[in-house]
Structures are given as C-alpha cells and as structure tokens.
Amino acid sequence: MSRFPEGFLVGAATAAHQVEGNNVNSDYWAMEQMQYTSFTEPSLAAVDHYHRYEEDISMLAAAGLNSYRFSIEWARIEPREGEFDEREVEHYRKVLECCHAHKVEPVVTLLHFTSPKWVIEKGGWEEPQTITYFARYCRYVTQQLGSLMHYVCTINEANMGLQIAAISARFQVQMMAKMKQAQQANASEEAAKSTEGSVQVGLNMQKMMANMEKQKAENLEVFGTETPQVFVSARTPEGDILAMKAHQAAKKAIKEVNPKLQVGLSLSLHDIQAKPGGEEVAAKEWEEEFLHYVPYIKDDDFFGLQNYTRSVYDENGICATPEGAELTQMDYEIYPQALAACIRKAYALLQLPIMVTENGIAVSDDEKRVRFIDEATKGVCDCIAEGIPVTGYLYWSLMDNFEWQKGYSMTFGLIEVDRTTMTRSAKPSLAYLGGL
Ligand code: BGC
C-alpha cells in the first residue's frame, strides 16, 4: 500500500537549462562561454534531455512515479524579442504529450532561472518592462499548450536573488575578516568554503569575487552592461518585488487564457531554527525568506515549496554546521526533517495547498539518498495526517545534471547519466521513490 493518499503526485523535477543542452539563446549560455566566467564548466549538450525526453519520462513512469516537473525555456520559445518559435512550441507539445501517454502529470515551470539573452540586454530582472515581456511569453505558452497542462509554476525560487544578495554580503565580510586575521594566502578559499555551504544553489563565490573587475568589462561587451541582471543576480529590494509583480502579471495572463489552470510559484525555504538568543535574527531571516512574499501569493492556487536543508541562527547570525554533521556534495547538512518543518510553517501562514516542487540531496552514495527520501516523505505524510493539504512530492532531480556554476560534479539524480555516451542508468533510489 502506498504511503501517500489517493491522487498524490509522486515525481521528480528537472529544469530546461540543466538537462536539455544547447540553450544557445539564453543569458546563462553567454555567461558560461565568457573568458572570466564564474562557471566551472559550460553546460554544452547537458544530458541531452532535449532529444532523450521520451526515454527519461519512460524511466520515470516505469519506476512507478506519476508526475514530472520540467521547465519550458523562454529563450527557445522567444529567442529574439517578439519572435516566437513555433518549432519549439511543437517540441514542448511532444514532451507534454509524452507525459500524458505515460499517465504522468506534468508540472510546468515557465521560468527556471534562465532568460533569453535579449531580456537581460534590456535591463533584465531589475527593469519593470520585464514584467510585460514575461507575461506576454506566459500568455503565448498558455494559448499554445495550456490545454495539455493542469499545474503551472510561473517562477522557480522567486526568492533566490535576495538570498544571493545576502550571501554575497556575508562572503565579503567573512573574507575581509579572515584576511585581516591571518593574512593567509588561502584565506579567501576558507571563506569561500564556509560561505558556499550556506548557499542552497551551485555558486562559486570565490571565482565570482576574484573575477569581478574583469567580468565587468567583459559583461559590457557581451550584454551591453557591466552588471547584467539575470534572474539569480544579487537582487535589490525593488528587484525582489518586481519578481512578485511578474508572477502576478503572468498568473493574470494565464488565467485569462485558461482559467482552469492551477497556478503558483515556488520559493526556496530553509528550516530556519534559532539557538537561545538567536530568535530575533532567525525571525528577520524568515521575514526575508518567506513572510514578506505572503501578500503576493496568498491568492494563488497552490504554493510550490522547495527545501534542501536547515539553517541555524544565534545572536551573531548564521551558525556553522554542527560538528560531525553529514554533508552533501554542496557542503550543506543532510537534514531531511527540514521539509516537514517548512511545510508546517508555510501552511500556517498561507492556508493554501502545498506542492513540494523540489527536495533532494547531492551525494554519491545512493543509499543515503534512499534514507533521505524515506525520512523526508514520512514527514510529508505526518503533515497530511495533521490536515495539511500537501498535494505532491517532486524529488530534485530526475537525473544528474548541470548544477549551475558548479557544473556536472554535483549528483542529485535518481538516474545517472554517462555524458560521453549519454547512457542512462537508474539508481536504486528511483525505484524506491516510485514504490512508496
Ligand atoms: C534549483 C535547482 C538546483 C537545485 C539544487 C534549486 O535551487 O531550483 O535548479 O539545481 O536547487 O541546488
């Protein structure tokens, strides 16, 4: 018997740029190719999901999963301003049809970090005009493909830019302090390691800071501005709210075309905990990470909750990972209990159906992944038993893929991919999740 209620979505997630390959008209593609790039390696053919989606969706379905979250790539649909590419629409139509043929419920994200390069050249995610561009693209996709979807996530981790702003500021402070303290040659490396462990997405802080000046000049050549505002650039408070307005405008456009679609966005939430004395700092963190978004999303159809770990605060700020804690390849703590804690906290404030749109760990030992999924999903079931309407659990990620600046070294997947032959091999965790 399944541990989940009837109709519950059990699945896995990916994002276009991380798996499809050759996303050549996107901002990320351009950044990866730069001389002074912060990326460890470029995405190139990724894991060729663009051509192998059928195999990937079949594997997911055969293992017993019933839902697949993926993203439609704006840079493919609208590679140049106002030019919509119908061949790419047809591609995504086939992906959606493939899901339905396998009785897999698609959960479609319309923006998962990457944007068309032209959007960034026009000011990107600090420029109010982007709201209009984004809503126009969302309307177009809904007109073309809306009848094949039920669940739409407008923006993935709309709060990531603000998290990155905080992390960059923290990194600079730490680096200065360490340099002063010891004048060590490896001071910045140490600061990088400890700060990177506190960011939930693949960033190379040290490379970013070291190349800053040179990057500015190159950015000017490539994007026409020294500071291109991609979706996950360090956000200003205005840019942060701009993303909320883009979500609202997109939702309005989608509903005008197809009122039946279930629309929400996703946020990256940590299980924020306070040590005695750290309550105020933790409360401020929660306000920044979640609370101030509530007015913008409280009328959505669902909330996409993404969680990877916890963060603990004392009166001085974020605490180091506890001594002896098990870490993921991303350098943060394996802490599956965080998911249920986030669900409870978010539901108490939102009172909306909650879909876990991402939760996972990057580890080489798949048994650890199985244990993580077991713990995390037990937590989900406890929440459901308490009366919280959790509608799905989508593991990140269906397959090992391009972890942004960190490249291909982080293995989050339920499926392993040999990138020289593009051969897929299911890890035991795939069947484990499918069997729950
Ligand atoms: C993002 C994914 C990313 C994952 C693991 C989330 O922040 O949505 O794109 O790969 O976390 O870091």
PDB file of N, CA, C and O in Angstrom, residues 353-390:
ATOM      1  N   PRO A 353      -3.038  24.870  -0.675  1.00  0.00           N
ATOM      2  CA  PRO A 353      -2.452  23.556  -0.966  1.00  0.00           C
ATOM      3  C   PRO A 353      -0.962  23.720  -1.226  1.00  0.00           C
ATOM      4  O   PRO A 353      -0.533  24.690  -1.862  1.00  0.00           O
ATOM      5  N   ILE A 354      -0.177  22.785  -0.723  1.00  0.00           N
ATOM      6  CA  ILE A 354       1.273  22.873  -0.873  1.00  0.00           C
ATOM      7  C   ILE A 354       1.768  21.731  -1.736  1.00  0.00           C
ATOM      8  O   ILE A 354       1.434  20.566  -1.490  1.00  0.00           O
ATOM      9  N   MET A 355       2.539  22.071  -2.761  1.00  0.00           N
ATOM     10  CA  MET A 355       3.186  21.029  -3.559  1.00  0.00           C
ATOM     11  C   MET A 355       4.682  21.146  -3.300  1.00  0.00           C
ATOM     12  O   MET A 355       5.250  22.241  -3.425  1.00  0.00           O
ATOM     13  N   VAL A 356       5.302  20.046  -2.912  1.00  0.00           N
ATOM     14  CA  VAL A 356       6.758  20.073  -2.729  1.00  0.00           C
ATOM     15  C   VAL A 356       7.343  19.965  -4.136  1.00  0.00           C
ATOM     16  O   VAL A 356       7.350  18.891  -4.743  1.00  0.00           O
ATOM     17  N   THR A 357       7.794  21.080  -4.665  1.00  0.00           N
ATOM     18  CA  THR A 357       8.256  21.087  -6.064  1.00  0.00           C
ATOM     19  C   THR A 357       9.745  20.737  -6.171  1.00  0.00           C
ATOM     20  O   THR A 357      10.220  20.458  -7.261  1.00  0.00           O
ATOM     21  N   GLU A 358      10.467  20.770  -5.053  1.00  0.00           N
ATOM     22  CA  GLU A 358      11.854  20.276  -5.023  1.00  0.00           C
ATOM     23  C   GLU A 358      12.242  19.904  -3.607  1.00  0.00           C
ATOM     24  O   GLU A 358      11.897  20.610  -2.652  1.00  0.00           O
ATOM     25  N   ASN A 359      13.009  18.819  -3.501  1.00  0.00           N
ATOM     26  CA  ASN A 359      13.615  18.388  -2.244  1.00  0.00           C
ATOM     27  C   ASN A 359      14.598  17.297  -2.652  1.00  0.00           C
ATOM     28  O   ASN A 359      14.244  16.412  -3.434  1.00  0.00           O
ATOM     29  N   GLY A 360      15.823  17.375  -2.171  1.00  0.00           N
ATOM     30  CA  GLY A 360      16.770  16.344  -2.600  1.00  0.00           C
ATOM     31  C   GLY A 360      18.161  16.576  -2.029  1.00  0.00           C
ATOM     32  O   GLY A 360      18.398  17.567  -1.324  1.00  0.00           O
ATOM     33  N   ILE A 361      19.063  15.648  -2.330  1.00  0.00           N
ATOM     34  CA  ILE A 361      20.459  15.809  -1.907  1.00  0.00           C
ATOM     35  C   ILE A 361      21.412  15.366  -3.017  1.00  0.00           C
ATOM     36  O   ILE A 361      21.130  14.429  -3.764  1.00  0.00           O
ATOM     37  N   ALA A 362      22.569  16.041  -3.052  1.00  0.00           N
ATOM     38  CA  ALA A 362      23.646  15.641  -3.960  1.00  0.00           C
ATOM     39  C   ALA A 362      24.610  14.776  -3.152  1.00  0.00           C
ATOM     40  O   ALA A 362      25.297  15.279  -2.256  1.00  0.00           O
ATOM     41  N   VAL A 363      24.601  13.482  -3.439  1.00  0.00           N
ATOM     42  CA  VAL A 363      25.524  12.544  -2.765  1.00  0.00           C
ATOM     43  C   VAL A 363      25.935  11.479  -3.778  1.00  0.00           C
ATOM     44  O   VAL A 363      25.205  11.209  -4.732  1.00  0.00           O
ATOM     45  N   SER A 364      27.104  10.870  -3.552  1.00  0.00           N
ATOM     46  CA  SER A 364      27.483   9.797  -4.472  1.00  0.00           C
ATOM     47  C   SER A 364      26.914   8.456  -3.989  1.00  0.00           C
ATOM     48  O   SER A 364      26.652   7.569  -4.786  1.00  0.00           O
ATOM     49  N   ASP A 365      26.698   8.337  -2.691  1.00  0.00           N
ATOM     50  CA  ASP A 365      26.180   7.094  -2.118  1.00  0.00           C
ATOM     51  C   ASP A 365      24.643   7.112  -2.172  1.00  0.00           C
ATOM     52  O   ASP A 365      23.987   7.808  -1.388  1.00  0.00           O
ATOM     53  N   ASP A 366      24.095   6.328  -3.088  1.00  0.00           N
ATOM     54  CA  ASP A 366      22.638   6.367  -3.304  1.00  0.00           C
ATOM     55  C   ASP A 366      21.840   5.867  -2.095  1.00  0.00           C
ATOM     56  O   ASP A 366      20.673   6.223  -1.934  1.00  0.00           O
ATOM     57  N   GLU A 367      22.476   5.047  -1.243  1.00  0.00           N
ATOM     58  CA  GLU A 367      21.747   4.605  -0.047  1.00  0.00           C
ATOM     59  C   GLU A 367      21.386   5.784   0.846  1.00  0.00           C
ATOM     60  O   GLU A 367      20.353   5.802   1.502  1.00  0.00           O
ATOM     61  N   LYS A 368      22.268   6.776   0.843  1.00  0.00           N
ATOM     62  CA  LYS A 368      21.966   7.985   1.635  1.00  0.00           C
ATOM     63  C   LYS A 368      20.752   8.699   1.049  1.00  0.00           C
ATOM     64  O   LYS A 368      19.942   9.271   1.765  1.00  0.00           O
ATOM     65  N   ARG A 369      20.657   8.682  -0.288  1.00  0.00           N
ATOM     66  CA  ARG A 369      19.512   9.332  -0.937  1.00  0.00           C
ATOM     67  C   ARG A 369      18.219   8.606  -0.553  1.00  0.00           C
ATOM     68  O   ARG A 369      17.215   9.232  -0.245  1.00  0.00           O
ATOM     69  N   VAL A 370      18.278   7.271  -0.570  1.00  0.00           N
ATOM     70  CA  VAL A 370      17.096   6.486  -0.209  1.00  0.00           C
ATOM     71  C   VAL A 370      16.663   6.835   1.224  1.00  0.00           C
ATOM     72  O   VAL A 370      15.487   7.089   1.491  1.00  0.00           O
ATOM     73  N   ARG A 371      17.629   6.894   2.132  1.00  0.00           N
ATOM     74  CA  ARG A 371      17.278   7.219   3.532  1.00  0.00           C
ATOM     75  C   ARG A 371      16.693   8.626   3.631  1.00  0.00           C
ATOM     76  O   ARG A 371      15.752   8.883   4.366  1.00  0.00           O
ATOM     77  N   PHE A 372      17.280   9.535   2.861  1.00  0.00           N
ATOM     78  CA  PHE A 372      16.811  10.924   2.865  1.00  0.00           C
ATOM     79  C   PHE A 372      15.355  10.991   2.385  1.00  0.00           C
ATOM     80  O   PHE A 372      14.500  11.621   3.013  1.00  0.00           O
ATOM     81  N   ILE A 373      15.074  10.300   1.276  1.00  0.00           N
ATOM     82  CA  ILE A 373      13.711  10.325   0.714  1.00  0.00           C
ATOM     83  C   ILE A 373      12.726   9.691   1.703  1.00  0.00           C
ATOM     84  O   ILE A 373      11.625  10.188   1.912  1.00  0.00           O
ATOM     85  N   ASP A 374      13.168   8.603   2.330  1.00  0.00           N
ATOM     86  CA  ASP A 374      12.313   7.926   3.301  1.00  0.00           C
ATOM     87  C   ASP A 374      11.910   8.895   4.424  1.00  0.00           C
ATOM     88  O   ASP A 374      10.732   9.081   4.714  1.00  0.00           O
ATOM     89  N   GLU A 375      12.917   9.524   5.017  1.00  0.00           N
ATOM     90  CA  GLU A 375      12.671  10.469   6.132  1.00  0.00           C
ATOM     91  C   GLU A 375      11.814  11.648   5.680  1.00  0.00           C
ATOM     92  O   GLU A 375      10.855  12.022   6.339  1.00  0.00           O
ATOM     93  N   ALA A 376      12.202  12.249   4.560  1.00  0.00           N
ATOM     94  CA  ALA A 376      11.510  13.462   4.108  1.00  0.00           C
ATOM     95  C   ALA A 376      10.045  13.162   3.798  1.00  0.00           C
ATOM     96  O   ALA A 376       9.150  13.926   4.168  1.00  0.00           O
ATOM     97  N   THR A 377       9.797  12.026   3.121  1.00  0.00           N
ATOM     98  CA  THR A 377       8.408  11.728   2.748  1.00  0.00           C
ATOM     99  C   THR A 377       7.581  11.277   3.959  1.00  0.00           C
ATOM    100  O   THR A 377       6.381  11.488   4.000  1.00  0.00           O
ATOM    101  N   LYS A 378       8.236  10.665   4.961  1.00  0.00           N
ATOM    102  CA  LYS A 378       7.489  10.364   6.203  1.00  0.00           C
ATOM    103  C   LYS A 378       7.008  11.678   6.821  1.00  0.00           C
ATOM    104  O   LYS A 378       5.889  11.781   7.316  1.00  0.00           O
ATOM    105  N   GLY A 379       7.867  12.669   6.773  1.00  0.00           N
ATOM    106  CA  GLY A 379       7.499  13.997   7.287  1.00  0.00           C
ATOM    107  C   GLY A 379       6.317  14.570   6.519  1.00  0.00           C
ATOM    108  O   GLY A 379       5.394  15.152   7.104  1.00  0.00           O
ATOM    109  N   VAL A 380       6.316  14.379   5.201  1.00  0.00           N
ATOM    110  CA  VAL A 380       5.202  14.864   4.371  1.00  0.00           C
ATOM    111  C   VAL A 380       3.907  14.170   4.826  1.00  0.00           C
ATOM    112  O   VAL A 380       2.868  14.815   4.994  1.00  0.00           O
ATOM    113  N   CYS A 381       4.002  12.850   5.039  1.00  0.00           N
ATOM    114  CA  CYS A 381       2.794  12.097   5.445  1.00  0.00           C
ATOM    115  C   CYS A 381       2.297  12.551   6.820  1.00  0.00           C
ATOM    116  O   CYS A 381       1.081  12.635   7.049  1.00  0.00           O
ATOM    117  N   ASP A 382       3.219  12.862   7.717  1.00  0.00           N
ATOM    118  CA  ASP A 382       2.789  13.395   9.030  1.00  0.00           C
ATOM    119  C   ASP A 382       2.005  14.688   8.829  1.00  0.00           C
ATOM    120  O   ASP A 382       0.984  14.915   9.462  1.00  0.00           O
ATOM    121  N   CYS A 383       2.503  15.543   7.951  1.00  0.00           N
ATOM    122  CA  CYS A 383       1.809  16.822   7.703  1.00  0.00           C
ATOM    123  C   CYS A 383       0.409  16.567   7.160  1.00  0.00           C
ATOM    124  O   CYS A 383      -0.561  17.221   7.566  1.00  0.00           O
ATOM    125  N   ILE A 384       0.307  15.604   6.233  1.00  0.00           N
ATOM    126  CA  ILE A 384      -1.010  15.292   5.651  1.00  0.00           C
ATOM    127  C   ILE A 384      -1.945  14.777   6.757  1.00  0.00           C
ATOM    128  O   ILE A 384      -3.103  15.186   6.851  1.00  0.00           O
ATOM    129  N   ALA A 385      -1.390  13.914   7.628  1.00  0.00           N
ATOM    130  CA  ALA A 385      -2.209  13.374   8.727  1.00  0.00           C
ATOM    131  C   ALA A 385      -2.686  14.489   9.671  1.00  0.00           C
ATOM    132  O   ALA A 385      -3.753  14.394  10.278  1.00  0.00           O
ATOM    133  N   GLU A 386      -1.918  15.549   9.750  1.00  0.00           N
ATOM    134  CA  GLU A 386      -2.321  16.690  10.604  1.00  0.00           C
ATOM    135  C   GLU A 386      -3.363  17.574   9.915  1.00  0.00           C
ATOM    136  O   GLU A 386      -3.811  18.572  10.463  1.00  0.00           O
ATOM    137  N   GLY A 387      -3.676  17.242   8.644  1.00  0.00           N
ATOM    138  CA  GLY A 387      -4.707  18.008   7.936  1.00  0.00           C
ATOM    139  C   GLY A 387      -4.152  19.035   6.947  1.00  0.00           C
ATOM    140  O   GLY A 387      -4.908  19.834   6.388  1.00  0.00           O
ATOM    141  N   ILE A 388      -2.850  19.030   6.714  1.00  0.00           N
ATOM    142  CA  ILE A 388      -2.289  20.000   5.760  1.00  0.00           C
ATOM    143  C   ILE A 388      -2.417  19.421   4.344  1.00  0.00           C
ATOM    144  O   ILE A 388      -2.005  18.284   4.099  1.00  0.00           O
ATOM    145  N   PRO A 389      -3.009  20.184   3.422  1.00  0.00           N
ATOM    146  CA  PRO A 389      -3.197  19.645   2.074  1.00  0.00           C
ATOM    147  C   PRO A 389      -1.904  19.675   1.254  1.00  0.00           C
ATOM    148  O   PRO A 389      -1.677  20.592   0.461  1.00  0.00           O
ATOM    149  N   VAL A 390      -1.057  18.669   1.460  1.00  0.00           N
ATOM    150  CA  VAL A 390       0.150  18.562   0.635  1.00  0.00           C
ATOM    151  C   VAL A 390      -0.240  17.694  -0.563  1.00  0.00           C
ATOM    152  O   VAL A 390      -0.736  16.586  -0.390  1.00  0.00           O
TER     153      VAL A 390
END
